[in-house]
CSV table of C-alpha atoms in Angstrom, one decimal:
chain,number,residue,atom,x,y,z
A,1,MET,CA,122.2,69.0,97.2
A,2,GLY,CA,117.9,69.2,96.8
A,3,THR,CA,115.5,67.1,98.2
A,4,ALA,CA,114.6,66.0,94.4
A,5,ALA,CA,118.1,64.9,94.3
A,6,VAL,CA,118.5,63.2,97.5
A,7,HIS,CA,114.8,60.9,96.7
A,8,LEU,CA,116.5,60.3,93.1
A,9,LEU,CA,119.5,59.1,94.8
A,10,LEU,CA,117.3,57.3,97.2
A,11,LEU,CA,115.6,55.7,94.6
A,12,LEU,CA,118.8,54.4,92.6
A,13,GLY,CA,119.7,53.4,95.5
A,14,LEU,CA,117.2,51.1,96.3
A,15,LEU,CA,117.2,49.8,92.8
A,16,HIS,CA,121.0,48.9,92.9
A,17,ALA,CA,120.4,47.3,96.7
A,18,GLY,CA,117.3,45.4,95.7
A,19,PRO,CA,117.2,41.3,96.1
A,20,GLY,CA,120.0,39.3,95.2
A,21,GLY,CA,121.9,42.5,93.2
A,22,GLU,CA,125.3,43.6,94.4
A,23,GLY,CA,124.2,46.7,95.7
A,24,ARG,CA,122.8,44.8,98.9
A,25,LYS,CA,126.2,42.7,99.2
A,26,GLY,CA,127.8,46.0,99.0
A,27,TRP,CA,126.4,47.4,102.1
A,28,ARG,CA,127.2,44.4,104.0
A,29,ARG,CA,131.0,44.7,103.5
A,30,ARG,CA,131.8,47.9,105.3
A,31,GLY,CA,134.4,46.6,107.7
A,32,PRO,CA,137.6,48.2,107.6
A,33,ALA,CA,139.1,45.4,105.5
A,34,ALA,CA,136.3,46.9,103.0
A,35,ARG,CA,137.2,50.7,103.3
A,36,GLU,CA,141.2,49.5,102.3
A,37,ARG,CA,140.1,48.1,99.5
A,38,GLY,CA,138.0,51.1,98.3
A,39,GLU,CA,140.8,53.3,99.2
A,40,ALA,CA,143.2,51.5,97.1
A,41,ALA,CA,140.8,51.3,94.3
A,42,ALA,CA,139.5,55.2,94.6
A,43,ALA,CA,141.9,56.2,92.0
A,44,ALA,CA,140.6,53.9,89.0
A,45,PRO,CA,137.5,54.8,87.2
A,46,ALA,CA,134.1,53.0,88.4
A,47,GLU,CA,132.8,50.2,87.0
A,48,SER,CA,129.5,50.5,85.1
A,49,PHE,CA,126.9,48.2,86.2
A,50,PRO,CA,123.0,47.3,84.5
A,51,LEU,CA,120.5,48.8,87.4
A,52,ASP,CA,118.5,45.8,88.7
A,53,PHE,CA,114.9,46.5,88.6
A,54,THR,CA,113.8,43.7,90.7
A,55,ALA,CA,113.0,45.8,93.4
A,56,VAL,CA,110.0,48.1,91.7
A,57,GLU,CA,109.4,45.1,89.3
A,58,GLY,CA,105.5,45.1,90.4
A,59,ASN,CA,105.2,48.9,89.9
A,60,MET,CA,107.6,49.8,87.2
A,61,ASP,CA,105.2,52.3,85.1
A,62,SER,CA,105.0,54.6,88.9
A,63,PHE,CA,109.0,54.0,89.5
A,64,MET,CA,109.5,55.5,85.9
A,65,ALA,CA,107.5,58.3,86.1
A,66,GLN,CA,108.9,59.5,89.3
A,67,VAL,CA,112.3,59.0,87.5
A,68,LYS,CA,111.5,61.2,85.1
A,69,SER,CA,109.9,63.7,87.2
A,70,LEU,CA,112.6,64.3,89.3
A,71,ALA,CA,115.1,64.6,86.5
A,72,GLN,CA,113.0,67.2,85.0
A,73,SER,CA,113.2,69.2,88.6
A,74,LEU,CA,116.9,68.6,88.7
A,75,TYR,CA,117.3,69.9,84.9
A,76,PRO,CA,114.4,71.7,84.2
A,77,CYS,CA,115.8,73.1,81.1
A,78,SER,CA,117.3,70.4,79.5
A,79,ALA,CA,114.3,68.0,80.1
A,80,GLN,CA,112.4,70.8,78.3
A,81,ALA,CA,114.8,70.9,75.2
A,82,LEU,CA,114.9,66.9,75.2
A,83,PRO,CA,113.7,66.1,71.4
A,84,HIS,CA,110.7,63.8,71.6
A,85,ASP,CA,110.4,63.7,67.9
A,86,LEU,CA,112.7,61.4,65.3
A,87,ARG,CA,113.7,64.1,62.4
A,88,LEU,CA,114.4,62.7,58.8
A,89,HIS,CA,117.7,63.0,56.9
A,90,LEU,CA,117.4,61.9,53.5
A,91,LEU,CA,120.8,59.6,52.3
A,92,HIS,CA,123.9,61.9,50.8
A,93,ASN,CA,124.3,59.0,48.7
A,94,ALA,CA,121.6,59.9,46.4
A,95,SER,CA,122.4,56.6,43.9
A,96,VAL,CA,120.6,54.8,47.0
A,97,THR,CA,116.8,55.3,46.4
A,98,CYS,CA,113.2,54.2,47.3
A,99,ASN,CA,111.5,52.3,44.6
A,100,ASP,CA,110.6,55.4,42.5
A,101,GLY,CA,114.2,56.6,42.9
A,102,SER,CA,113.2,59.3,45.2
A,103,PRO,CA,116.5,59.1,47.9
A,104,ALA,CA,116.1,57.0,50.7
A,105,GLY,CA,117.0,57.9,53.8
A,106,TYR,CA,115.8,58.0,58.1
A,107,TYR,CA,114.6,59.3,61.0
A,108,LEU,CA,116.8,59.7,64.0
A,109,LYS,CA,116.7,60.8,67.8
A,110,GLU,CA,119.9,61.3,69.0
A,111,SER,CA,120.4,60.8,73.1
A,112,LYS,CA,123.6,62.1,74.2
A,113,GLY,CA,125.5,60.1,76.5
A,114,SER,CA,123.9,56.9,75.4
A,115,ARG,CA,125.9,54.1,74.0
A,116,ARG,CA,122.9,52.2,73.2
A,117,TRP,CA,121.3,52.2,69.4
A,118,LEU,CA,118.2,51.2,68.2
A,119,LEU,CA,117.6,50.7,64.5
A,120,PHE,CA,113.8,49.6,63.3
A,121,LEU,CA,113.0,48.4,59.9
A,122,GLU,CA,109.1,49.6,58.7
A,123,GLY,CA,107.2,46.9,57.7
A,124,GLY,CA,104.5,46.9,55.1
A,125,TRP,CA,104.2,43.7,52.6
A,126,TYR,CA,106.0,44.2,48.9
A,127,CYS,CA,105.1,43.8,45.4
A,128,PHE,CA,106.9,40.9,42.9
A,129,ASN,CA,105.9,42.0,39.6
A,130,ARG,CA,105.3,45.0,37.7
A,131,GLU,CA,101.7,44.9,37.7
A,132,ASN,CA,101.2,44.8,41.3
A,133,CYS,CA,104.3,47.3,41.9
A,134,ASP,CA,102.2,49.9,40.3
A,135,THR,CA,98.8,49.1,42.1
A,136,ARG,CA,101.1,49.8,45.3
A,137,TYR,CA,102.4,52.9,44.2
A,138,ASP,CA,99.0,54.1,43.0
A,139,THR,CA,97.2,53.1,46.4
A,140,MET,CA,100.4,52.9,49.0
A,141,ARG,CA,102.9,55.5,47.6
A,142,ARG,CA,104.5,56.4,50.6
A,143,LEU,CA,106.1,52.3,51.1
A,144,MET,CA,107.5,53.0,47.8
A,145,SER,CA,108.8,57.0,47.4
A,146,SER,CA,110.2,59.5,49.8
A,147,LYS,CA,108.5,62.6,48.2
A,148,GLU,CA,105.6,63.0,50.6
A,149,TRP,CA,107.7,62.0,54.2
A,150,PRO,CA,107.1,64.0,56.6
A,151,ALA,CA,109.7,65.8,58.6
A,152,THR,CA,109.3,64.4,61.8
A,153,ARG,CA,107.7,61.3,63.6
A,154,VAL,CA,107.0,60.6,67.0
A,155,GLY,CA,108.2,57.4,68.0
A,156,THR,CA,106.0,55.0,69.8
A,157,GLY,CA,106.1,51.6,71.8
A,158,ILE,CA,110.0,50.7,71.9
A,159,LEU,CA,110.7,53.8,69.8
A,160,SER,CA,109.4,56.3,72.3
A,161,SER,CA,111.6,58.6,74.6
A,162,GLN,CA,108.8,58.4,77.2
A,163,PRO,CA,109.8,56.0,80.4
A,164,GLU,CA,106.1,54.7,81.1
A,165,GLU,CA,105.7,53.6,77.9
A,166,ASN,CA,108.9,52.4,77.0
A,167,PRO,CA,110.9,50.9,80.2
A,168,HIS,CA,114.0,49.8,79.3
A,169,TRP,CA,115.4,51.7,76.0
A,170,TRP,CA,113.6,54.9,76.1
A,171,ASN,CA,116.7,57.0,76.5
A,172,ALA,CA,118.6,55.0,73.6
A,173,ASN,CA,119.2,56.7,70.4
A,174,MET,CA,116.6,56.0,67.9
A,175,VAL,CA,116.7,55.1,64.4
A,176,PHE,CA,113.3,54.5,62.4
A,177,ILE,CA,114.0,53.3,58.5
A,178,PRO,CA,111.2,53.6,56.6
A,179,TYR,CA,110.2,50.9,54.4
A,180,CYS,CA,110.1,52.6,50.3
A,181,SER,CA,111.8,49.3,48.8
A,182,SER,CA,108.7,46.7,48.6
A,183,ASP,CA,111.5,44.3,48.5
A,184,VAL,CA,111.3,42.5,52.3
A,185,TRP,CA,114.7,44.4,52.8
A,186,SER,CA,116.6,42.3,50.7
A,187,GLY,CA,116.7,43.9,46.9
A,188,ALA,CA,120.2,45.3,45.6
A,189,SER,CA,118.8,46.8,41.7
A,190,SER,CA,118.5,50.3,41.1
A,191,LYS,CA,116.2,51.6,38.5
A,192,THR,CA,117.2,51.8,35.3
A,193,GLU,CA,115.7,52.1,31.6
A,194,LYS,CA,115.1,49.0,31.6
A,195,ASN,CA,114.1,48.4,35.3
A,196,GLU,CA,110.7,50.9,35.9
A,197,TYR,CA,111.4,50.6,39.9
A,198,ALA,CA,114.7,50.6,41.9
A,199,PHE,CA,114.9,47.8,45.0
A,200,MET,CA,117.5,48.8,47.1
A,201,GLY,CA,116.2,47.4,50.5
A,202,ALA,CA,119.6,45.8,51.8
A,203,LEU,CA,121.4,48.5,50.6
A,204,ILE,CA,119.4,50.9,51.9
A,205,ILE,CA,120.3,49.9,55.6
A,206,GLN,CA,124.4,49.5,55.2
A,207,GLU,CA,124.0,53.0,53.6
A,208,VAL,CA,122.4,53.9,56.7
A,209,ILE,CA,124.8,52.5,59.0
A,210,LYS,CA,127.6,54.5,57.1
A,211,GLU,CA,125.8,57.7,58.2
A,212,LEU,CA,125.1,57.0,61.8
A,213,VAL,CA,129.0,56.2,62.1
A,214,GLY,CA,129.6,59.6,62.0
A,215,LYS,CA,126.8,60.7,63.8
A,216,GLY,CA,127.6,58.6,67.2
A,217,LEU,CA,127.3,55.3,66.4
A,218,SER,CA,131.3,54.4,66.2
A,219,THR,CA,131.0,54.5,69.9
A,220,ALA,CA,128.1,52.6,70.5
A,221,LYS,CA,128.4,49.7,72.7
A,222,VAL,CA,125.4,48.0,71.5
A,223,LEU,CA,123.2,48.1,68.6
A,224,LEU,CA,119.7,46.8,68.4
A,225,LEU,CA,118.6,45.7,65.0
A,226,ALA,CA,114.7,45.7,65.4
A,227,GLY,CA,111.4,45.5,62.6
A,228,SER,CA,108.2,44.5,62.3
A,229,SER,CA,106.5,42.1,59.7
A,230,ALA,CA,108.6,42.4,56.8
A,231,GLY,CA,110.7,44.6,58.6
A,232,GLY,CA,111.1,41.8,61.3
A,233,THR,CA,111.7,39.1,58.2
A,234,GLY,CA,114.8,42.3,57.4
A,235,VAL,CA,116.2,41.6,60.3
A,236,LEU,CA,116.6,38.3,60.2
A,237,LEU,CA,117.7,38.6,56.3
A,238,ASN,CA,119.9,41.7,57.7
A,239,VAL,CA,121.3,41.3,60.9
A,240,ASP,CA,124.7,39.3,60.3
A,241,ARG,CA,125.5,41.9,57.4
A,242,VAL,CA,125.4,44.6,59.6
A,243,ALA,CA,128.0,42.8,62.4
A,244,GLU,CA,130.1,42.3,59.6
A,245,GLN,CA,129.7,45.8,58.2
A,246,LEU,CA,130.9,47.3,61.0
A,247,GLU,CA,133.8,45.1,61.7
A,248,GLU,CA,135.0,45.5,58.6
A,249,MET,CA,134.9,49.3,59.6
A,250,GLY,CA,137.0,48.8,62.4
A,251,TYR,CA,134.2,48.7,65.3
A,252,GLN,CA,134.2,45.3,66.1
A,253,GLY,CA,133.6,46.6,69.9
A,254,ILE,CA,129.9,46.9,68.9
A,255,GLN,CA,127.6,44.2,69.9
A,256,VAL,CA,124.9,44.0,67.2
A,257,ARG,CA,121.7,41.9,67.8
A,258,GLY,CA,118.3,41.4,66.3
A,259,LEU,CA,114.8,42.1,67.6
A,260,ALA,CA,112.4,40.2,65.0
A,261,ASP,CA,108.7,40.8,65.1
A,262,SER,CA,106.0,39.1,63.5
A,263,GLY,CA,108.1,38.4,60.9
A,264,TRP,CA,108.6,35.0,61.3
A,265,PHE,CA,106.5,33.5,58.4
A,266,LEU,CA,106.0,29.7,57.5
A,267,ASP,CA,106.1,28.1,53.9
A,268,ASN,CA,102.9,26.3,55.0
A,269,LYS,CA,100.2,24.8,52.7
A,270,GLN,CA,97.3,27.2,52.4
A,271,TYR,CA,94.1,26.6,53.7
A,272,ARG,CA,92.4,27.2,50.1
A,273,ARG,CA,94.4,27.5,47.1
A,274,THR,CA,94.2,30.1,44.5
A,275,ASP,CA,96.1,31.5,41.7
A,276,CYS,CA,99.2,34.0,42.4
A,277,ILE,CA,97.7,36.4,41.1
A,278,ASP,CA,98.7,39.6,43.4
A,279,THR,CA,100.5,39.8,47.3
A,280,ILE,CA,97.5,39.1,49.2
A,281,THR,CA,96.5,35.7,47.4
A,282,CYS,CA,99.9,34.4,46.1
A,283,ALA,CA,101.2,31.6,48.4
A,284,PRO,CA,104.5,32.9,50.5
A,285,THR,CA,106.7,30.4,48.6
A,286,GLU,CA,105.7,31.3,45.4
A,287,ALA,CA,105.7,35.5,46.1
A,288,ILE,CA,109.1,35.0,47.9
A,289,ARG,CA,110.4,33.1,44.6
A,290,ARG,CA,109.1,35.7,42.1
A,291,GLY,CA,109.9,38.4,44.5
A,292,ILE,CA,113.8,37.6,45.0
A,293,ARG,CA,114.1,37.4,41.0
A,294,TYR,CA,112.5,40.6,40.5
A,295,TRP,CA,114.5,42.5,43.3
A,296,ASN,CA,117.8,40.9,42.7
A,297,GLY,CA,117.5,39.8,46.4
A,298,ILE,CA,120.3,38.9,48.1
A,299,VAL,CA,120.6,36.6,51.3
A,300,PRO,CA,123.1,35.8,53.9
A,301,GLU,CA,125.6,33.6,52.6
A,302,ARG,CA,125.7,31.2,55.4
A,303,CYS,CA,122.0,30.5,54.8
A,304,LYS,CA,122.3,30.5,50.8
A,305,LEU,CA,125.2,27.7,51.3
A,306,GLN,CA,122.2,25.5,52.7
A,307,PHE,CA,120.4,25.4,50.1
A,308,LYS,CA,120.7,24.6,46.0
A,309,GLU,CA,121.1,27.5,43.4
A,310,GLY,CA,117.8,28.9,42.9
A,311,GLU,CA,116.4,28.0,46.5
A,312,GLU,CA,117.5,30.8,48.3
A,313,TRP,CA,113.9,32.1,48.7
A,314,ASN,CA,114.4,29.4,51.7
A,315,CYS,CA,116.1,31.8,53.7
A,316,PHE,CA,113.1,34.2,53.9
A,317,PHE,CA,111.4,31.8,56.4
A,318,GLY,CA,112.4,32.3,60.0
A,319,TYR,CA,112.8,28.6,60.6
A,320,LYS,CA,115.4,28.3,58.3
A,321,ILE,CA,117.7,31.1,58.2
A,322,TYR,CA,117.6,31.3,62.3
A,323,PRO,CA,120.1,28.2,62.8
A,324,THR,CA,122.4,29.9,60.3
A,325,LEU,CA,122.7,33.1,62.5
A,326,ARG,CA,125.5,34.2,64.2
A,327,CYS,CA,124.2,37.2,66.0
A,328,PRO,CA,121.7,36.9,68.7
A,329,VAL,CA,118.1,37.2,68.3
A,330,PHE,CA,114.9,37.7,69.6
A,331,VAL,CA,111.6,36.6,68.2
A,332,VAL,CA,108.7,38.1,68.9
A,333,GLN,CA,105.8,36.3,67.3
A,334,TRP,CA,101.8,35.7,67.3
A,335,LEU,CA,100.9,32.0,67.2
A,336,PHE,CA,98.2,33.1,65.3
A,337,ASP,CA,99.2,35.7,62.8
A,338,GLU,CA,97.0,38.0,60.8
A,339,ALA,CA,99.5,38.3,57.8
A,340,GLN,CA,100.3,35.0,58.1
A,341,LEU,CA,96.3,33.9,58.2
A,342,THR,CA,95.7,36.0,55.1
A,343,VAL,CA,98.4,34.5,53.0
A,344,ASP,CA,96.9,31.2,53.7
A,345,ASN,CA,93.3,32.5,52.3
A,346,VAL,CA,91.9,32.3,56.1
A,347,HIS,CA,90.1,35.6,56.0
A,348,LEU,CA,87.8,36.3,59.6
A,349,THR,CA,85.5,39.1,58.9
A,350,GLY,CA,83.5,39.1,61.7
A,351,GLN,CA,81.5,35.6,60.0
A,352,PRO,CA,81.2,32.6,62.1
A,353,VAL,CA,84.6,30.5,61.7
A,354,GLN,CA,83.7,27.3,59.9
A,355,GLU,CA,85.0,24.1,61.3
A,356,GLY,CA,87.4,23.4,58.7
A,357,GLN,CA,89.1,27.2,59.4
A,358,TRP,CA,88.9,26.7,62.8
A,359,LEU,CA,91.1,23.1,62.7
A,360,TYR,CA,93.5,24.8,60.3
A,361,ILE,CA,93.7,27.8,62.6
A,362,GLN,CA,94.6,25.6,65.5
A,363,ASN,CA,97.1,23.5,63.7
A,364,LEU,CA,98.5,26.5,62.2
A,365,GLY,CA,99.7,27.6,65.8
A,366,ARG,CA,101.2,24.1,66.8
A,367,GLU,CA,103.5,24.4,63.4
A,368,LEU,CA,104.5,28.0,64.6
A,369,ARG,CA,105.5,27.1,67.9
A,370,ASN,CA,107.3,23.9,66.8
A,371,THR,CA,109.5,26.1,64.5
A,372,LEU,CA,110.4,28.2,67.7
A,373,LYS,CA,111.7,25.6,70.0
A,374,ASP,CA,115.0,25.9,69.2
A,375,VAL,CA,115.0,29.9,69.4
A,376,THR,CA,117.3,31.0,72.6
A,377,ALA,CA,114.8,33.7,73.3
A,378,SER,CA,111.4,34.0,72.1
A,379,PHE,CA,107.8,35.7,73.1
A,380,ALA,CA,104.9,33.8,71.5
A,381,PRO,CA,101.2,34.9,72.3
A,382,ALA,CA,98.8,32.5,71.5
A,383,CYS,CA,96.6,35.3,70.2
A,384,LEU,CA,95.4,36.7,66.8
A,385,SER,CA,96.8,39.9,65.9
A,386,HIS,CA,100.2,41.4,63.8
A,387,GLU,CA,102.7,43.4,64.8
A,388,ILE,CA,103.3,44.5,68.6
A,389,ILE,CA,106.5,46.6,69.3
A,390,THR,CA,105.8,49.7,68.4
A,391,ARG,CA,102.7,50.0,69.7
A,392,ASN,CA,101.8,52.5,72.5
A,393,HIS,CA,100.3,49.5,74.5
A,394,TRP,CA,102.8,47.1,73.9
A,395,THR,CA,103.4,46.8,77.8
A,396,ASP,CA,99.9,45.4,78.4
A,397,ILE,CA,101.0,42.2,76.4
A,398,GLN,CA,102.2,39.0,79.0
A,399,VAL,CA,103.0,35.6,78.6
A,400,LYS,CA,102.9,33.7,82.3
A,401,GLY,CA,103.2,37.0,83.9
A,402,THR,CA,106.1,38.3,81.8
A,403,SER,CA,105.6,41.8,79.9
A,404,LEU,CA,107.7,41.9,76.5
A,405,PRO,CA,109.6,44.8,77.6
A,406,ARG,CA,110.2,42.7,80.7
A,407,ALA,CA,111.3,39.6,78.4
A,408,LEU,CA,113.5,41.8,76.5
A,409,HIS,CA,115.1,43.2,79.5
A,410,CYS,CA,116.1,39.9,80.9
A,411,TRP,CA,117.4,38.8,77.6
A,412,ASP,CA,119.8,42.1,77.5
A,413,ARG,CA,121.0,41.9,81.1
A,414,SER,CA,121.7,38.5,80.1
A,415,LEU,CA,124.0,39.0,76.9
A,416,HIS,CA,125.4,41.9,78.8
A,417,GLU,CA,126.6,39.5,81.6
A,418,SER,CA,127.8,36.7,78.9
A,419,ASN,CA,129.7,39.4,77.1
A,420,LYS,CA,131.4,40.5,80.1
A,421,ASN,CA,132.1,36.9,81.3
A,422,GLY,CA,133.1,35.7,77.5
A,423,LYS,CA,130.5,33.5,78.1
A,424,ALA,CA,127.8,32.0,75.6
A,425,PRO,CA,124.4,33.4,75.9
A,426,LEU,CA,121.8,32.2,78.4
A,427,LYS,CA,119.5,29.7,77.0
A,428,GLY,CA,115.5,28.6,77.9
A,429,LEU,CA,114.0,32.7,77.5
A,430,GLY,CA,111.4,31.3,75.2
A,431,LEU,CA,107.9,32.1,76.4
A,432,GLY,CA,104.7,31.2,74.9
A,433,HIS,CA,100.9,29.8,75.4
A,434,SER,CA,100.3,26.5,74.5
A,435,HIS,CA,96.0,28.0,74.4
A,436,PRO,CA,94.7,28.7,71.3
A,437,LEU,CA,93.7,32.4,71.8
A,438,LEU,CA,94.9,32.9,75.4
A,439,CYS,CA,94.7,36.7,74.9
A,440,TYR,CA,90.8,36.5,74.5
A,441,THR,CA,90.1,34.7,78.2
A,442,ARG,CA,91.4,35.5,81.6
A,443,GLN,CA,92.2,32.0,82.5
A,444,PRO,CA,94.0,29.0,80.3
A,445,ASP,CA,91.1,27.6,78.2
A,446,THR,CA,90.6,25.1,75.4
A,447,GLY,CA,89.7,28.1,72.8
A,448,SER,CA,86.6,26.8,71.5
A,449,ARG,CA,85.3,27.8,68.1
A,450,GLU,CA,82.5,29.1,69.9
A,451,ALA,CA,84.2,31.6,72.2
A,452,ILE,CA,86.2,32.5,69.2
A,453,ASN,CA,82.9,33.2,67.1
A,454,SER,CA,81.3,34.8,69.8
A,455,THR,CA,84.2,37.1,70.1
A,456,MET,CA,84.0,38.0,66.5
A,457,ARG,CA,80.5,38.7,66.4
A,458,THR,CA,80.5,40.9,69.9
A,459,PHE,CA,83.7,43.0,68.1
A,460,PRO,CA,84.3,44.2,65.0
A,461,ARG,CA,87.5,43.3,63.2
A,462,SER,CA,89.0,46.8,64.0
A,463,ARG,CA,88.3,46.5,67.9
A,464,THR,CA,89.8,42.6,68.0
A,465,PHE,CA,93.7,43.9,68.4
A,466,SER,CA,92.7,46.3,71.6
A,467,LEU,CA,90.4,43.9,72.9
A,468,ALA,CA,93.4,41.1,72.7
A,469,MET,CA,95.6,44.1,74.7
A,470,ASN,CA,93.3,44.9,77.5
A,471,LEU,CA,92.7,41.1,78.5
A,472,THR,CA,96.0,40.2,78.7
A,473,SER,CA,97.4,41.9,81.7
């Protein structure tokens, strides 16, 4: 056995024998009785176990880089051939389309041997009538048509195949589903002579699942349906439906979970009320009311039954649909979400924040935090931003000393243990800050209006996000 192989085995041995892990207990039980048990069980297949990363948690990036380097030295040919790009597959069922009637599709990077699948729903607002859909088509056509989609995409953040960037999911089967339905992944209406646009977001997800079953999803152990912004809301609307679809197809053994990033919006009162003219100025409740009719949108039956007929729009808001969900869902939500502030007509354009705006922002953070108090697993930094899980610096975000990838890994392991033992998932994994805009400071403070005004004056809006990332670690 080569030196590199020995080093790799030693590293993995240290992991498995980390503090409190089963590996350490195993080394202590090497007496005659233990050897007899080992010989008796030799014919049985080895039980799989999740690696315990506790021993190297403080230096995970360095450790993963070493593992990757050793793996490449052991298997240089296969390592060089590993595809880092996700490749485009247009749906075989041509009746399931984007807004303009072009075929919908998905990007796939297969990971042979892995039984974990990550499906990501792209975000990108919505449109809710002919006029603003026409404007959207003129200005953001890639969100309504597949005609100019590239043949490949490079995965970033949780879709990255680089262990340094994506420590726990880098070797999963990755699927990126582009958003081209403009309906928050809820629509079920095709393009006709009467309907200028198709809205088939919910049907696109179902069709992708059907095709992936033939590409290895049928043998999956875990399917994580993730999404950001409108895609995050799409996760809440579709995660149970995906689980039910797989069960109906005969794949009851696949554990379906959800990861909703920046899709937990509030149906609150706007800071300054304006007429519902377009996506930006329209209050969220009114926009969804109009949209669900225009899209022929569908919501989960369990949520629908909680409201009167015609009030199904309530299911687009996280705190209302979450209690009705059967699948476990991890919620990632900035307490001061830029998209929420935009639809609430709080526009932070680099000018000093007015007292009324500041009080509104503080109250928004409190309201949002309160809606998360009954969420089993959440990660809620008190920062001004929007979306995170596909950013290449998503590992830098920390809440109370815990990074987002680490929090997801803990949640993943708790679900693994619960499923193995037939118990309900562990609760109490909520992580969140109570100090407004804490990501702009190294120590907790009162988040004064003067502090945010200073930040806005010093840093252009285009750099505010990266500033929040750098000062959180």
